[in-house]
Coordinates of C-alpha atoms and ligand atoms in Angstrom, one line a residue:
V270 CA 22.7 4.8 -40.6
A271 CA 21.8 1.8 -42.5
N272 CA 21.7 -0.6 -39.3
S273 CA 19.4 1.5 -37.4
P274 CA 16.6 -0.1 -36.0
I275 CA 14.9 3.0 -35.8
I276 CA 12.6 4.9 -38.5
I277 CA 14.8 7.9 -39.5
V278 CA 12.6 10.8 -40.8
D279 CA 13.9 13.7 -42.3
S280 CA 11.4 16.9 -40.6
S281 CA 11.1 20.4 -41.5
V282 CA 13.3 23.3 -40.1
G283 CA 10.0 24.3 -38.2
L284 CA 9.6 21.1 -36.7
V285 CA 13.5 20.9 -35.7
R286 CA 13.4 24.5 -33.9
L287 CA 9.7 23.3 -32.0
L288 CA 11.6 20.4 -30.3
G289 CA 14.5 22.2 -29.9
A290 CA 12.6 25.1 -27.7
V291 CA 10.7 21.8 -26.1
H292 CA 14.0 20.1 -24.7
E293 CA 15.1 23.4 -23.4
I294 CA 12.2 23.9 -21.5
W295 CA 12.4 20.5 -20.4
Y296 CA 15.7 20.9 -19.1
F297 CA 15.2 24.3 -17.3
E298 CA 12.1 23.3 -15.8
Q299 CA 13.4 20.0 -14.4
A300 CA 16.3 22.1 -13.1
L301 CA 13.9 24.4 -11.3
A302 CA 12.0 21.5 -9.8
H303 CA 15.6 20.3 -8.5
L304 CA 16.8 23.7 -7.2
L305 CA 13.6 24.6 -5.4
S306 CA 13.4 21.0 -3.6
G307 CA 16.7 21.9 -2.2
W308 CA 15.7 25.3 -1.3
V309 CA 12.3 24.7 0.1
P310 CA 13.7 24.2 4.0
K311 CA 15.8 27.3 3.3
L312 CA 13.3 29.9 2.9
R313 CA 11.8 31.2 6.2
E314 CA 7.9 32.3 5.1
Y315 CA 5.4 30.0 5.0
D316 CA 3.9 31.0 2.1
Q317 CA 7.1 30.7 0.1
K318 CA 7.3 27.0 1.1
K319 CA 3.9 25.9 0.6
A320 CA 4.1 27.8 -3.1
C321 CA 7.5 26.2 -3.8
A322 CA 6.6 23.0 -3.0
D323 CA 3.9 23.7 -5.5
F324 CA 5.8 25.0 -8.1
V325 CA 8.5 21.7 -7.7
F326 CA 5.3 19.8 -8.2
R327 CA 3.8 21.6 -11.6
S328 CA 7.7 22.1 -13.1
A329 CA 8.4 18.3 -12.6
S330 CA 5.0 17.1 -14.1
T331 CA 5.6 19.7 -17.4
A332 CA 8.9 18.2 -17.7
Q333 CA 7.7 14.7 -17.4
N334 CA 5.0 15.4 -19.8
L335 CA 7.1 17.1 -22.3
E336 CA 9.6 14.5 -22.1
R337 CA 7.3 12.1 -23.1
S338 CA 5.9 13.3 -26.6
L339 CA 10.0 14.6 -26.8
G340 CA 11.0 11.2 -26.6
A341 CA 8.5 9.8 -29.3
F342 CA 9.4 12.4 -31.9
E343 CA 12.8 11.6 -31.0
S344 CA 12.6 8.1 -31.8
A345 CA 11.0 8.7 -35.2
M346 CA 13.9 11.1 -36.0
A347 CA 17.3 11.4 -36.8
L348 CA 17.3 13.9 -33.9
R349 CA 19.1 13.8 -30.4
H350 CA 19.0 16.3 -27.7
R351 CA 21.8 17.0 -25.3
V352 CA 22.0 19.0 -22.4
P353 CA 25.0 21.6 -22.8
T354 CA 27.5 21.8 -19.9
D355 CA 26.2 25.5 -20.0
W356 CA 22.9 25.0 -19.0
V357 CA 23.8 23.0 -16.1
M358 CA 26.7 25.3 -14.7
A359 CA 23.9 28.3 -15.0
M360 CA 21.4 26.4 -13.0
E361 CA 24.1 25.2 -10.4
G362 CA 25.3 28.9 -10.4
L363 CA 22.0 30.0 -9.5
D364 CA 21.7 27.3 -6.6
R365 CA 24.6 28.7 -5.2
S366 CA 23.1 31.8 -4.6
A367 CA 24.1 33.5 -1.5
S368 CA 20.7 34.7 -0.1
T369 CA 16.8 34.0 -0.8
D370 CA 16.7 37.6 -2.4
V371 CA 19.5 37.0 -4.8
L372 CA 17.9 33.6 -5.8
F373 CA 14.6 35.0 -6.5
E374 CA 15.9 38.2 -8.4
S375 CA 17.7 35.9 -10.8
L376 CA 15.1 33.6 -10.9
L377 CA 12.6 36.6 -12.0
V378 CA 15.0 38.8 -14.2
D379 CA 17.2 35.7 -16.0
L380 CA 15.4 32.3 -15.7
Q381 CA 11.9 33.1 -16.0
P382 CA 12.0 35.6 -19.1
H383 CA 14.3 33.1 -20.7
L384 CA 11.9 30.3 -19.9
D385 CA 9.2 32.6 -21.3
D386 CA 11.0 33.2 -24.8
C387 CA 11.1 29.0 -25.0
Y388 CA 7.1 28.7 -24.4
R389 CA 6.4 31.3 -26.6
L390 CA 8.5 30.6 -29.5
A391 CA 7.5 26.6 -29.1
L392 CA 3.7 27.4 -28.8
S393 CA 4.1 29.6 -32.0
L394 CA 5.5 26.4 -33.7
A395 CA 3.4 24.0 -32.3
D396 CA 0.1 23.1 -33.9
E397 CA -2.8 22.2 -31.9
V398 CA -3.8 19.3 -34.0
L399 CA -0.4 17.8 -34.9
H400 CA 0.9 18.0 -31.8
E401 CA -2.0 18.1 -29.2
S402 CA -0.1 16.6 -26.2
L403 CA 2.8 18.9 -26.4
V404 CA 0.5 21.9 -26.7
G405 CA -1.4 21.1 -23.8
A406 CA 1.7 20.4 -21.9
L407 CA 3.2 23.8 -23.0
L408 CA 0.1 25.7 -22.4
A409 CA 0.1 24.2 -18.3
G410 CA 3.4 25.0 -18.0
H411 CA 3.3 28.6 -19.4
R412 CA 0.2 29.1 -16.9
T413 CA 2.9 28.2 -13.7
L414 CA 5.4 30.2 -15.2
E415 CA 3.2 33.1 -15.1
A416 CA 1.8 32.4 -11.9
R417 CA 5.4 32.1 -10.8
N418 CA 6.3 35.9 -12.0
L419 CA 3.3 37.0 -9.6
R420 CA 5.0 35.3 -6.3
L421 CA 8.5 36.1 -7.3
S422 CA 7.7 39.9 -7.2
K423 CA 5.5 40.0 -4.5
W424 CA 8.6 38.3 -2.5
L425 CA 11.1 40.4 -3.8
P426 CA 11.7 43.7 -2.1
A427 CA 10.1 47.0 -3.8
G428 CA 12.6 49.0 -6.5
P429 CA 14.0 48.4 -9.6
H430 CA 16.1 44.7 -9.9
R431 CA 18.9 44.6 -11.5
D432 CA 19.3 44.0 -15.7
R433 CA 19.1 41.1 -17.4
L434 CA 22.2 38.9 -18.1
V435 CA 21.3 38.0 -21.9
H436 CA 23.4 34.9 -21.5
A437 CA 22.7 33.4 -18.4
F438 CA 21.0 30.9 -20.0
G439 CA 22.6 30.5 -23.3
G440 CA 25.0 27.5 -24.4
R441 CA 24.8 25.6 -27.6
N442 CA 22.8 22.9 -28.0
D443 CA 24.8 21.2 -30.8
G444 CA 25.9 18.2 -29.0
S445 CA 29.7 19.8 -28.6
S446 CA 29.7 20.1 -24.6
S447 CA 26.8 17.9 -23.5
A448 CA 26.7 17.3 -19.6
A449 CA 27.4 13.7 -18.1
Q450 CA 24.9 14.7 -14.9
I451 CA 22.2 17.2 -15.8
L452 CA 20.7 17.5 -12.2
W453 CA 24.2 18.5 -10.3
N454 CA 24.9 16.9 -6.9
P455 CA 23.8 18.5 -3.9
V456 CA 25.8 22.1 -3.1
D457 CA 24.6 21.7 0.9
R458 CA 23.3 20.4 4.0
V459 CA 20.0 21.9 5.9
P460 CA 20.2 19.7 9.1
T461 CA 17.6 22.2 10.6
P462 CA 14.6 23.9 8.3
A463 CA 14.3 28.0 8.3
R464 CA 11.3 29.7 10.1
P465 CA 10.3 33.2 10.1
I466 CA 12.4 35.9 12.1
G467 CA 10.9 36.1 15.8
T468 CA 9.5 32.2 15.6
K469 CA 8.7 30.9 19.1
Q470 CA 10.3 27.3 18.8
Q471 CA 9.8 24.7 21.3
V472 CA 12.6 23.8 22.9
D473 CA 14.0 20.4 22.1
G474 CA 13.0 17.7 24.4
S475 CA 10.0 19.6 26.0
M476 CA 6.7 18.6 25.8
R477 CA 4.3 19.7 23.0
P478 CA 1.5 21.9 24.0
L479 CA -1.8 20.1 24.5
P480 CA -5.3 22.0 25.4
L481 CA -7.6 21.1 28.6
D482 CA -10.1 20.6 26.1
G483 CA -9.4 19.8 22.4
L484 CA -13.1 18.8 21.8
R485 CA -15.3 21.7 22.1
D486 CA -13.1 24.7 23.3
P487 CA -12.6 26.8 19.7
A488 CA -9.2 27.6 20.9
G489 CA -8.1 24.5 22.1
I490 CA -9.3 22.8 18.7
G491 CA -6.8 25.4 17.3
L492 CA -4.1 24.5 19.0
V493 CA -4.8 20.8 17.9
L494 CA -4.6 21.7 14.2
H495 CA -1.8 23.5 14.9
N496 CA 0.4 20.6 16.3
N497 CA -0.8 19.2 12.8
I498 CA 0.5 21.7 10.9
N499 CA 4.3 21.4 12.5
G500 CA 3.9 18.0 10.8
E501 CA 2.9 18.9 7.5
Y502 CA 5.5 21.6 7.3
T503 CA 8.6 19.4 8.2
T504 CA 7.4 16.6 6.0
L505 CA 7.1 18.7 3.0
E506 CA 10.8 19.9 3.8
L507 CA 12.3 17.0 4.1
M508 CA 10.6 14.7 1.0
L509 CA 12.2 18.2 -1.0
R510 CA 15.4 17.5 0.2
C511 CA 15.2 13.7 0.0
R512 CA 14.3 14.3 -4.0
Y513 CA 17.1 17.5 -4.0
E514 CA 19.9 15.4 -2.0
H515 CA 19.7 12.3 -4.6
P516 CA 19.2 13.7 -8.3
N517 CA 20.5 9.7 -9.5
M518 CA 17.1 8.6 -8.2
P519 CA 15.0 7.0 -10.9
A520 CA 12.5 9.9 -12.3
A521 CA 9.8 7.9 -10.6
F522 CA 11.1 8.7 -7.3
H523 CA 11.2 12.4 -8.4
A524 CA 7.7 12.6 -9.5
D525 CA 6.1 10.7 -6.2
L526 CA 8.1 12.8 -3.6
A527 CA 7.2 16.0 -5.8
R528 CA 3.6 15.0 -5.3
H529 CA 4.3 14.2 -1.9
A530 CA 5.6 17.6 -0.9
A531 CA 2.8 19.1 -2.6
D532 CA -0.1 17.1 -0.7
E533 CA 1.7 18.6 2.3
A534 CA 1.4 21.9 1.3
R535 CA -2.0 21.7 0.6
H536 CA -2.7 20.4 4.2
A537 CA -0.6 22.8 5.7
Q538 CA -3.2 25.1 3.7
A539 CA -6.0 23.7 4.7
L540 CA -5.2 23.0 8.4
E541 CA -4.5 26.5 8.7
R542 CA -7.7 27.8 7.2
M543 CA -9.4 25.7 9.8
A544 CA -7.2 26.7 12.6
E545 CA -7.9 30.7 11.2
R546 CA -11.7 30.1 11.7
L547 CA -11.4 29.3 15.1
G548 CA -9.1 32.6 15.8
V549 CA -5.8 30.7 15.6
R550 CA -2.7 31.8 13.4
Y551 CA 0.1 29.5 12.9
G552 CA 3.3 30.7 15.0
E553 CA 1.4 31.7 17.9
H554 CA 2.0 28.8 20.0
P555 CA 5.4 27.6 20.0
V556 CA 6.2 25.6 16.7
F557 CA 8.3 22.6 16.4
V558 CA 10.8 21.1 13.8
S559 CA 12.0 18.0 15.3
T560 CA 10.0 16.0 12.9
Y561 CA 12.7 17.2 10.5
E562 CA 15.6 17.2 12.5
L563 CA 15.4 13.9 13.9
N564 CA 14.7 12.5 10.5
Y565 CA 17.3 14.2 8.4
Q566 CA 20.4 12.6 9.4
F567 CA 21.6 9.9 11.9
E568 CA 24.8 8.7 13.5
P569 CA 25.0 5.5 12.0
C570 CA 24.2 6.6 8.2
A571 CA 27.1 8.9 6.2
A572 CA 25.8 12.0 5.1
G573 CA 24.2 11.8 1.7
S574 CA 24.3 8.1 1.5
P575 CA 21.4 5.8 0.2
D576 CA 21.6 4.3 4.0
E577 CA 20.6 7.9 5.0
L578 CA 17.8 8.0 2.3
L579 CA 16.4 4.8 3.2
W580 CA 16.1 5.5 6.9
R581 CA 14.6 8.9 6.2
L582 CA 11.9 7.3 4.1
L583 CA 11.3 4.2 6.5
L584 CA 10.7 6.6 9.3
R585 CA 8.9 9.4 8.1
A586 CA 6.8 7.8 5.4
T587 CA 6.5 4.0 6.3
V588 CA 6.4 4.4 10.4
Q589 CA 5.1 8.1 11.5
E590 CA 2.9 8.2 8.5
G591 CA 1.7 4.8 8.8
E592 CA 0.9 5.9 12.2
S593 CA -1.1 9.0 10.8
L594 CA -3.4 6.4 9.0
D595 CA -4.5 5.3 12.5
D596 CA -4.6 8.7 14.0
L597 CA -6.5 10.6 10.9
A598 CA -9.0 7.7 11.2
Y599 CA -9.4 8.5 14.8
Q600 CA -9.6 12.4 14.1
A601 CA -12.3 12.2 11.3
R602 CA -14.4 9.6 13.8
K603 CA -13.9 11.7 16.5
R604 CA -14.9 15.4 14.8
N605 CA -17.7 13.6 13.1
Y606 CA -19.2 11.9 16.4
L607 CA -19.1 15.7 17.6
G608 CA -21.1 17.0 14.5
Q609 CA -17.8 19.1 13.4
D610 CA -18.5 18.0 9.6
D611 CA -16.3 20.3 8.2
M612 CA -13.2 18.9 10.6
A613 CA -14.2 15.6 9.8
D614 CA -14.4 16.1 5.8
M615 CA -10.8 18.0 6.1
F616 CA -9.3 14.8 8.2
T617 CA -10.7 12.1 6.0
A618 CA -9.3 14.2 2.7
I619 CA -6.2 14.1 4.4
L620 CA -6.0 10.7 5.0
A621 CA -7.0 9.8 1.4
D622 CA -3.7 11.6 0.4
E623 CA -1.7 10.4 3.4
I624 CA -2.5 6.3 1.8
F625 CA -0.3 7.8 -1.2
H626 CA 2.4 8.9 0.9
V627 CA 2.6 5.6 2.8
R628 CA 2.4 3.7 -0.5
S629 CA 5.3 5.8 -2.2
G630 CA 7.2 5.3 1.0
L631 CA 7.0 1.3 0.8
K632 CA 7.6 1.7 -2.6
W633 CA 11.1 3.6 -2.6
S634 CA 12.4 2.1 0.8
R635 CA 11.6 -1.5 -0.9
Y636 CA 13.5 -0.1 -4.0
L637 CA 16.8 0.8 -1.7
C638 CA 16.5 -2.2 0.2
G639 CA 17.0 -4.2 -2.7
Q640 CA 19.8 -2.0 -4.0
L641 CA 21.8 -2.1 -0.6
D642 CA 20.7 -6.0 0.1
R643 CA 18.9 -5.1 3.0
D644 CA 16.0 -6.7 5.2
E645 CA 13.0 -4.1 5.0
V646 CA 11.3 -4.8 8.4
Q647 CA 14.8 -5.6 10.1
E648 CA 16.0 -2.1 8.8
R649 CA 12.9 -0.4 10.2
A650 CA 13.2 -2.1 13.5
L651 CA 16.9 -0.8 13.6
A652 CA 16.1 2.6 12.4
N653 CA 13.1 2.8 14.7
E654 CA 15.1 2.4 17.6
W655 CA 17.7 4.8 17.0
Y656 CA 15.1 7.3 16.2
N657 CA 13.2 6.3 19.7
N658 CA 16.3 6.9 21.6
S659 CA 17.1 10.0 20.1
V660 CA 13.9 11.3 21.6
L661 CA 14.4 9.9 24.9
L662 CA 17.9 11.5 24.9
R663 CA 16.3 14.8 23.9
R664 CA 13.8 14.6 26.9
V665 CA 16.4 13.4 29.5
A666 CA 18.8 16.6 28.4
F667 CA 15.5 18.9 28.5
V668 CA 14.7 17.5 32.0
R669 CA 18.0 17.6 33.6
A670 CA 18.6 21.3 32.1
N671 CA 15.0 22.6 33.2
P672 CA 13.9 20.9 35.9
D673 CA 11.4 23.4 37.2
I674 CA 9.8 23.3 33.4
A675 CA 9.3 19.3 33.4
M676 CA 7.5 19.8 36.9
H677 CA 5.1 22.1 35.4
E678 CA 4.7 20.1 32.4
R679 CA 3.7 17.2 34.8
D680 CA 1.3 19.1 37.0
Y681 CA -0.1 20.5 33.8
A682 CA -0.4 16.8 32.3
M683 CA -2.0 15.6 35.6
R684 CA -4.6 18.4 35.7
R685 CA -5.5 17.8 32.1
Q686 CA -5.9 14.2 32.8
A687 CA -8.4 15.6 35.7
Y688 CA -10.0 17.9 34.0
Q689 CA -11.1 15.6 31.0
Q690 CA -12.3 12.7 33.5
A691 CA -14.6 15.4 35.4
A692 CA -15.6 17.4 32.3
G693 CA -14.6 15.8 29.2
I694 CA -16.4 14.5 26.6
H695 CA -16.4 10.6 26.8
L696 CA -15.8 9.0 23.2
P697 CA -17.7 5.6 22.7
F698 CA -14.2 4.6 20.7
D699 CA -10.5 4.6 20.9
M700 CA -8.0 5.1 18.3
E701 CA -7.8 1.9 16.5
F702 CA -5.2 -0.1 14.7
N703 CA -6.3 0.9 11.0
Q704 CA -5.7 -2.6 9.4
A705 CA -7.5 -2.1 6.0
T706 CA -6.2 1.2 5.3
R707 CA -2.7 0.0 5.9
E708 CA -3.3 -3.2 4.0
F709 CA -4.9 -0.4 1.0
A710 CA -1.5 1.1 1.3
G711 CA 0.6 -1.6 0.7
F712 CA 1.8 -2.5 4.0
S713 CA 2.9 -6.5 3.9
P714 CA 2.0 -9.1 6.5
S715 CA 5.2 -8.7 8.6
D716 CA 5.1 -4.7 8.2
I717 CA 1.6 -5.1 9.8
D718 CA 2.7 -7.4 12.8
Q719 CA 5.8 -4.9 13.2
A720 CA 3.6 -2.1 13.4
R721 CA 1.1 -3.6 15.5
H722 CA 3.3 -4.8 17.9
W723 CA 4.9 -1.1 18.3
G724 CA 1.2 0.1 18.7
E725 CA 0.9 -2.3 21.8
L726 CA 4.1 -1.2 23.3
R727 CA 3.2 2.3 23.4
R728 CA -0.4 1.8 25.4
Ligands
LIG1094 FE1 0.2 15.8 5.4
LIG1095 FE1 1.8 12.9 4.5

């Protein structure tokens, strides 16, 4: 091409084959991250949710690293890779699996071996000296693939699996039928996340269980941690659905939300580990999913719309996770004061991650406000009002339907207060508005005024 500004380099057959394999890995890792993002809330088991959130993050990172190298080579060579329609159709077909077992079996029997072949080919053709960053990304991706294999075989019911469909992920990479959209649109909506069979779920609108003594009594501390874990799972699930339901948002959005969800999976793990040391297993108290349900859809927003995405991010990542900056700092300070160093360190580490979640929430809600021509502070006020009303309506409906339980809840709250006044530890400080951390996370002065005002209203 005579007028082309790019440098055209003729290259060896080996390099072309290498880049072809890299392109294929790049696509399938990215598509796998997309697919798993959609599935996590539909998986019943907590270890599957946590591991898949981590796989999403790793696959997305591998794809991102490969894309960087691939883009550099493509810009220097007369080489343009396209994603064949067949690949997209194959992955969308997987996404439409009838059950978790069918999905896991297809991943294990078809996708994983195909990806493994591509990795082995690419690694055999790549040169550690010439293609250093490519080799690094390929090795990391291949390690994760092996970790996925272990997990998938553990999750699948024992017994022989079906034979590999040899052409499941075929499709010619010759540009003859290239896909217009490489990540397909969502195949479903998930207004309620799945939980293990037999889970005691908290009734909508009931008060969450609180211990008489959450400061010293191991069982009481265990319950406090248990309450924290609910939010880790529901946030992980909500962020992954945001990622999955909006394939056309920028790549950086998908990267941020993958990291966000993977962090929440680690938080759940850290809290569960600590609770177990105190003899409390997650699920032994009632589990609640309202933070997912109430942040997933809103009557004023069309299902799947950017408005809906904006409200999800504003509410979960800027209002509620913003409040958790205050709360986690208080929890860390409290545990520190009580000499419970392990717990203080845990809450501090979680707080440090939370700053990133809020920053990402602010970044992408501002981006959407720009696209939709909305004022961020006003929009947050509308969303928050709607959310608070929903919580209130759930409570009113509960009290109407269960007057006796509601009375017990009130009695217990009074008993708890009396216990704390008589026998509880007096802490020489209260929860404070964490202005410094909020500023560091990127809240603007008007965001901070708004949050401070809402904080005062709650007292
Ligand atoms: Fe978290
Ligand atoms: Fe978070």
